[in-house]
Amino acid sequence: MFTCDEKSTPETCKKADIAFKNAATIVENTFDLKVPIAVNASFVKLCGTFIKCAVGQPEPLGAAAPSRLLPIKDNTDGETRLFPQALVKQLQLPEHPEFSPVDIVAGFNSNSDTFWFRGDPPIGKDQVDFEIILVHEFLHGLGFITSWDDYFNVNASSLTPTPSFIFTNPEETDGIKEGPITFTGFQEYILDRHLVLTKDNSSLTPIAKKINGFAPLNTKFDDQKAFLDAFTKSPVYKETEIMFKNSITRGSVAIRLVDGENVLIETGLVPFKPGSTFSHVDFDAFGNTTDFLMRFKAPRQVTLDDLSPINGDPEYTNPIGPKIISIFKSLGYPMKENSSTFKIISNQNQDSLTKSSQNSNKTKLTTEQQQQQQQTNNAFTITTNTLLLFLSSFLISNLLL
Ligand SMILES: [Zn+2]
């Protein structure tokens, strides 16, 4: 499902649409999807609608996340973790919690002049290939996210997995729920299963368990403040502070691959950057490697047609690198063999795009064309409110700057 806001020109919307199809093709040729995945992708003004943006900071290029994370008992160790819906579909379990109609929600900033599209003049030094951004964000939506974050403090100082609560008697003001809560545990995501401390390759799961030991499951609290008071005073709270320290100490945490190799994750940003820290691979370790894609910052002046300036290997044409493929495989996704040389070949769509954009510069659209565009806009437009409702149920933790 593709939404393009009316402020973008029809030409830009068409270019964005082609880019979405190409990014989907890259995913389809890397993942051996057993069940189709539905993506709700929007090319809109992100700030103030999709997400809150900090004043004076550069606007994010895109944001994406699974539309729903489902609690599933993990067969490998019997722990229950939150799985992205797209993955649960591939597992084809006999029973599963209810699915949302879409699997991935993604938004891209139409307000940005950073994007480079196929058919544009040669890419500038500050521009990023829109298709590279799309593939990066789709991978977050497919499950490249961790639960470890600071959910309680304005200035991050303590990390936990995602806390979950049930409101026993919710009163709602401005969309924020209040009232008595039942604490239902800090929940790990599926990727968290593979996180280790590099000092001794020990798993983070026992730390998550220790933090969970703060109160028995289903403990009731008068309100969120009462929960927080009890939590910060509990002896396990120091574990969350140690985890925070790890998150700002470069090289301290890694995703451990099945072959025993460690893929460092981003713990080198000081101060802690929500959305960037922990949910990406280490920036410096993966520059000029085939696994450049999941670093927190998008590569400038590099196009999918020639990745060699960023991945260092002209033979490896897929933006999704071997380590990232190995990570998704260990999450449980069926992956295609030999996808390393997959490459998008510019097709007739692009030729016709170039022609039509040349025409549109010279001639006005015919009434029929205008009507067609109107219909397309109507068919794909959803209001900002719907988007907010859609997104309010989870933390968008993956901004690509
Ligand atoms: Zn990202």
XYZ file of C-alpha atoms and ligand atoms in Angstrom:
402
model
C 0.000 0.000 0.000
C 1.567 3.243 -1.082
C 0.584 6.741 0.033
C 2.147 9.779 -1.550
C 1.168 13.165 -0.144
C -0.363 15.760 -2.399
C 2.476 18.169 -1.788
C 4.847 16.006 -3.790
C 4.663 16.332 -7.557
C 3.108 13.416 -9.475
C 6.523 12.907 -11.033
C 8.199 12.447 -7.628
C 5.390 10.141 -6.492
C 5.902 8.002 -9.574
C 9.641 7.823 -8.959
C 8.999 6.890 -5.310
C 6.524 4.216 -6.407
C 9.074 2.633 -8.760
C 11.660 2.736 -5.971
C 9.245 0.911 -3.620
C 8.717 -1.823 -6.205
C 12.469 -2.198 -6.715
C 13.137 -2.370 -2.973
C 10.420 -5.020 -2.635
C 12.058 -6.970 -5.490
C 15.400 -6.920 -3.636
C 13.710 -8.280 -0.498
C 11.841 -10.937 -2.516
C 15.093 -12.096 -4.081
C 16.886 -12.323 -0.745
C 14.152 -13.724 1.518
C 12.392 -16.912 0.443
C 9.010 -15.664 1.611
C 6.390 -18.394 2.038
C 3.563 -15.963 2.752
C 3.309 -12.501 1.145
C 4.104 -9.495 3.326
C 1.964 -6.350 3.267
C 3.787 -3.047 3.664
C 1.984 0.217 4.325
C 4.484 2.717 2.983
C 4.013 6.461 2.943
C 6.012 9.165 1.229
C 4.847 12.105 3.319
C 5.952 14.967 5.501
C 7.173 12.849 8.418
C 7.737 15.440 11.097
C 4.687 16.387 13.093
C 2.538 13.733 11.469
C 4.265 10.371 11.567
C 6.733 11.157 14.314
C 7.820 13.975 16.580
C 11.016 15.595 15.372
C 13.433 17.513 17.553
C 13.644 21.210 16.745
C 16.983 22.214 15.239
C 17.942 18.608 14.434
C 18.142 17.276 10.866
C 14.866 15.598 9.901
C 14.950 11.808 9.654
C 14.772 10.322 6.150
C 12.587 7.405 7.081
C 11.128 5.349 9.876
C 9.717 1.849 9.908
C 8.675 -0.906 12.265
C 6.653 -4.095 12.372
C 2.978 -3.158 12.584
C 2.552 -5.684 15.343
C 4.866 -7.663 17.608
C 3.373 -10.945 18.747
C 4.318 -12.944 21.856
C 5.497 -16.370 20.703
C 7.152 -19.134 22.702
C 10.661 -19.442 21.349
C 11.435 -23.118 20.663
C 15.163 -22.666 21.107
C 15.034 -21.901 24.834
C 11.365 -21.901 25.842
C 11.316 -18.137 26.517
C 8.404 -16.075 25.205
C 9.598 -13.224 22.992
C 7.953 -10.668 20.748
C 8.143 -11.686 17.071
C 7.453 -9.294 14.201
C 4.251 -10.243 12.436
C 6.023 -10.724 9.071
C 8.168 -13.469 10.647
C 5.256 -15.163 12.412
C 3.546 -15.459 9.019
C 6.570 -17.248 7.535
C 6.663 -19.726 10.427
C 3.103 -20.814 9.536
C 2.323 -21.827 13.105
C -0.866 -23.801 13.721
C -1.963 -21.118 16.195
C -0.923 -17.507 16.573
C -2.218 -14.254 18.095
C -4.408 -12.139 15.833
C -2.668 -10.478 12.873
C -2.926 -6.837 11.894
C -3.974 -6.299 8.219
C -0.480 -5.001 7.372
C 2.870 -6.389 8.450
C 5.141 -3.371 8.188
C 4.432 0.341 8.556
C 7.015 2.625 6.966
C 7.196 6.354 6.377
C 9.629 8.360 4.269
C 10.183 12.080 4.402
C 8.836 13.857 1.314
C 10.150 17.070 2.870
C 13.742 15.946 2.340
C 15.787 17.045 -0.653
C 18.403 14.437 0.196
C 16.831 11.639 -1.855
C 18.165 10.557 -5.213
C 15.824 8.633 -7.518
C 16.537 6.521 -10.605
C 16.442 8.752 -13.650
C 17.692 11.822 -11.728
C 20.916 13.595 -12.779
C 24.113 12.006 -11.320
C 23.882 11.641 -7.553
C 25.232 14.596 -5.541
C 27.697 14.283 -2.677
C 25.049 14.790 0.000
C 22.360 12.669 -1.639
C 21.250 9.162 -0.744
C 19.697 6.603 -3.079
C 16.047 6.307 -2.043
C 16.051 2.552 -2.791
C 18.903 1.971 -0.318
C 16.871 3.765 2.380
C 13.823 1.666 1.548
C 15.627 -1.656 1.854
C 17.186 -0.516 5.156
C 13.784 0.414 6.596
C 12.084 -2.758 5.285
C 14.686 -4.792 7.188
C 13.738 -2.988 10.416
C 10.125 -3.864 9.637
C 11.074 -7.503 9.105
C 12.631 -7.648 12.554
C 16.000 -5.929 12.691
C 15.099 -4.200 15.951
C 15.899 -4.752 19.593
C 13.738 -4.133 22.629
C 16.549 -2.580 24.702
C 15.802 1.092 25.202
C 15.174 3.677 27.917
C 11.392 3.698 28.321
C 11.327 5.841 31.451
C 13.766 8.748 31.471
C 13.824 11.872 29.316
C 17.619 11.765 29.308
C 18.500 8.123 28.795
C 20.272 6.541 31.753
C 18.816 3.053 32.098
C 17.981 0.327 29.559
C 15.387 -2.415 29.775
C 13.545 -4.654 27.341
C 10.044 -3.369 26.426
C 7.902 -3.063 29.573
C 4.344 -4.296 29.217
C 1.316 -3.412 31.279
C -2.378 -4.007 31.367
C -4.512 -1.082 32.454
C -7.092 -2.503 34.812
C -9.342 0.549 34.725
C -7.970 2.960 32.145
C -8.818 6.643 32.115
C -7.683 8.257 28.916
C -6.605 11.870 28.542
C -5.138 13.078 25.236
C -4.577 9.495 24.160
C -2.462 8.766 27.239
C -3.790 6.052 29.481
C -3.755 6.430 33.235
C -4.977 4.472 36.226
C -4.070 1.222 37.985
C -1.763 -1.108 36.062
C -0.809 -4.743 36.107
C 2.840 -5.304 35.254
C 3.167 -8.131 32.719
C 6.921 -8.174 32.308
C 9.807 -6.721 30.346
C 9.667 -8.409 26.968
C 12.541 -9.232 24.643
C 12.216 -9.213 20.856
C 13.337 -12.162 18.775
C 16.593 -10.468 17.702
C 17.502 -9.993 21.384
C 17.944 -13.764 21.637
C 21.229 -13.347 19.743
C 22.655 -10.390 21.671
C 25.781 -11.024 23.722
C 28.214 -9.006 25.822
C 31.479 -9.153 23.916
C 33.621 -9.313 27.080
C 32.619 -12.954 27.638
C 30.069 -13.703 24.867
C 27.357 -14.123 27.495
C 23.754 -13.723 26.398
C 21.691 -10.671 27.390
C 18.688 -12.911 28.130
C 19.793 -13.692 31.738
C 20.110 -9.922 32.306
C 16.571 -9.440 30.968
C 15.419 -12.188 33.330
C 17.191 -10.583 36.273
C 15.492 -7.243 35.529
C 12.181 -9.086 35.298
C 12.810 -10.442 38.767
C 12.009 -7.002 40.155
C 8.381 -7.963 40.712
C 6.357 -11.133 40.141
C 4.387 -11.132 36.900
C 0.926 -9.602 37.231
C 1.899 -7.434 40.194
C -0.580 -4.546 40.474
C 0.475 -0.906 40.900
C -1.735 2.108 41.672
C -0.418 3.912 38.596
C 2.643 4.243 36.390
C 4.394 6.499 38.888
C 4.013 3.894 41.624
C 5.492 1.304 39.262
C 8.413 3.536 38.421
C 9.112 4.394 42.069
C 9.192 0.722 42.989
C 11.303 -0.182 39.963
C 13.957 2.510 40.410
C 14.313 1.612 44.103
C 14.626 -2.115 43.480
C 18.062 -3.766 43.649
C 17.804 -4.912 40.002
C 17.713 -1.312 38.792
C 21.513 -1.186 38.783
C 21.445 -3.829 36.012
C 19.552 -1.370 33.806
C 22.217 1.265 34.474
C 24.983 -1.176 33.587
C 23.107 -1.943 30.359
C 22.906 1.768 29.634
C 26.652 2.035 30.115
C 27.123 -0.808 27.627
C 24.941 1.030 25.122
C 27.368 3.972 25.045
C 30.549 1.910 25.100
C 31.673 1.009 21.613
C 32.210 -2.703 20.979
C 30.492 -3.929 24.147
C 27.479 -5.707 22.585
C 27.172 -7.907 19.507
C 24.780 -10.145 17.630
C 26.318 -13.618 17.790
C 25.987 -15.550 14.539
C 25.481 -19.329 14.475
C 29.081 -19.842 13.370
C 30.279 -18.059 16.534
C 31.193 -14.804 14.832
C 30.167 -11.574 16.570
C 28.552 -8.719 14.623
C 29.078 -5.576 16.694
C 25.968 -3.472 17.151
C 25.864 0.321 17.449
C 26.948 1.205 20.977
C 29.379 3.936 20.012
C 27.044 6.939 20.005
C 27.473 9.398 22.845
C 25.037 10.640 23.926
C 22.743 7.644 23.526
C 20.605 8.079 20.436
C 17.175 6.438 20.700
C 16.333 4.744 17.415
C 19.970 4.606 16.339
C 21.797 3.037 19.290
C 21.400 -0.775 19.578
C 19.141 -1.222 16.504
C 21.977 -0.947 13.965
C 25.353 -2.504 13.307
C 28.504 -0.691 14.399
C 29.109 2.284 12.122
C 32.885 2.067 11.821
C 33.196 -1.709 11.718
C 30.931 -2.073 8.679
C 31.886 0.873 6.494
C 33.427 -0.411 3.271
C 32.024 -3.909 3.816
C 29.165 -5.790 2.156
C 27.208 -5.324 5.415
C 27.148 -1.522 5.282
C 23.338 -1.338 4.968
C 22.219 -1.534 8.595
C 24.485 1.219 9.916
C 22.542 4.105 11.468
C 23.528 6.610 8.810
C 22.759 6.203 5.111
C 25.680 6.268 2.653
C 25.940 9.484 0.618
C 26.666 9.609 -3.096
C 26.303 5.845 -3.551
C 23.697 4.220 -5.799
C 22.473 0.643 -5.959
C 23.861 0.455 -9.498
C 27.383 0.734 -8.096
C 27.780 -0.161 -4.445
C 31.546 -0.635 -4.664
C 32.391 2.767 -3.040
C 30.592 1.603 0.128
C 30.766 -2.200 0.135
C 34.268 -2.597 -1.264
C 33.276 -5.574 -3.433
C 32.152 -5.067 -7.046
C 31.028 -8.730 -7.217
C 28.537 -8.365 -4.348
C 25.669 -6.343 -5.806
C 22.901 -7.043 -3.270
C 22.669 -4.217 -0.688
C 21.716 -6.871 1.913
C 25.057 -8.244 3.102
C 25.981 -11.814 4.103
C 26.023 -11.169 7.859
C 22.610 -9.481 7.752
C 21.301 -12.461 5.750
C 22.761 -14.800 8.351
C 21.062 -12.812 11.147
C 17.647 -13.028 9.472
C 18.186 -16.739 8.865
C 18.802 -17.272 12.566
C 15.600 -15.363 13.376
C 13.785 -18.089 11.415
C 13.291 -16.540 7.978
C 13.783 -18.843 5.010
C 16.460 -17.149 2.870
C 17.300 -17.648 -0.802
C 20.665 -19.109 -1.787
C 23.081 -17.101 -3.906
C 21.369 -13.741 -3.589
C 24.714 -11.931 -3.375
C 24.750 -11.019 -7.079
C 21.130 -9.933 -7.274
C 20.793 -6.562 -8.943
C 17.890 -4.392 -10.088
C 18.019 -3.939 -13.828
C 16.562 -0.625 -14.968
C 13.408 -1.543 -16.823
C 10.887 -0.064 -19.185
C 9.061 1.632 -16.327
C 11.993 3.924 -15.895
C 12.182 4.652 -19.603
C 8.519 5.547 -19.674
C 8.990 7.609 -16.531
C 11.736 9.606 -18.158
C 9.563 10.164 -21.199
C 6.478 11.129 -19.248
C 8.422 13.474 -17.013
C 9.911 15.143 -20.063
C 6.409 15.544 -21.448
C 4.982 16.903 -18.252
C 7.551 19.653 -18.272
C 6.371 20.798 -21.645
C 2.659 20.083 -21.796
C -0.184 20.296 -19.355
C -1.826 17.055 -18.298
C -4.940 16.100 -20.225
C -8.211 16.080 -18.289
C -8.248 12.319 -18.449
C -4.774 12.113 -16.935
C -5.781 14.559 -14.227
C -8.814 12.458 -13.352
C -6.660 9.357 -13.222
C -4.265 11.034 -10.837
C -7.099 12.241 -8.671
C -8.387 8.706 -8.391
C -4.949 7.410 -7.533
C -4.554 10.020 -4.815
C -7.908 9.187 -3.327
C -7.255 5.479 -3.417
C -4.003 5.749 -1.500
C -4.589 8.657 0.801
C -5.083 7.929 4.443
C -5.340 10.699 6.934
C -2.648 11.644 9.365
C -4.912 10.638 12.221
C -5.124 7.103 10.928
C -1.356 6.988 10.713
C -0.974 8.230 14.245
C -3.443 5.674 15.527
C -1.574 3.044 13.632
C 1.733 4.002 15.113
C 0.770 4.953 18.620
C 0.668 1.349 19.758
C 4.403 0.851 19.443
C 7.585 2.763 19.647
C 9.017 3.736 16.293
C 12.538 2.994 17.184
C 14.282 3.076 13.914
C 15.064 6.359 12.372
C 17.594 6.568 9.640
C 19.479 9.808 9.619
Zn 17.779 2.201 10.745
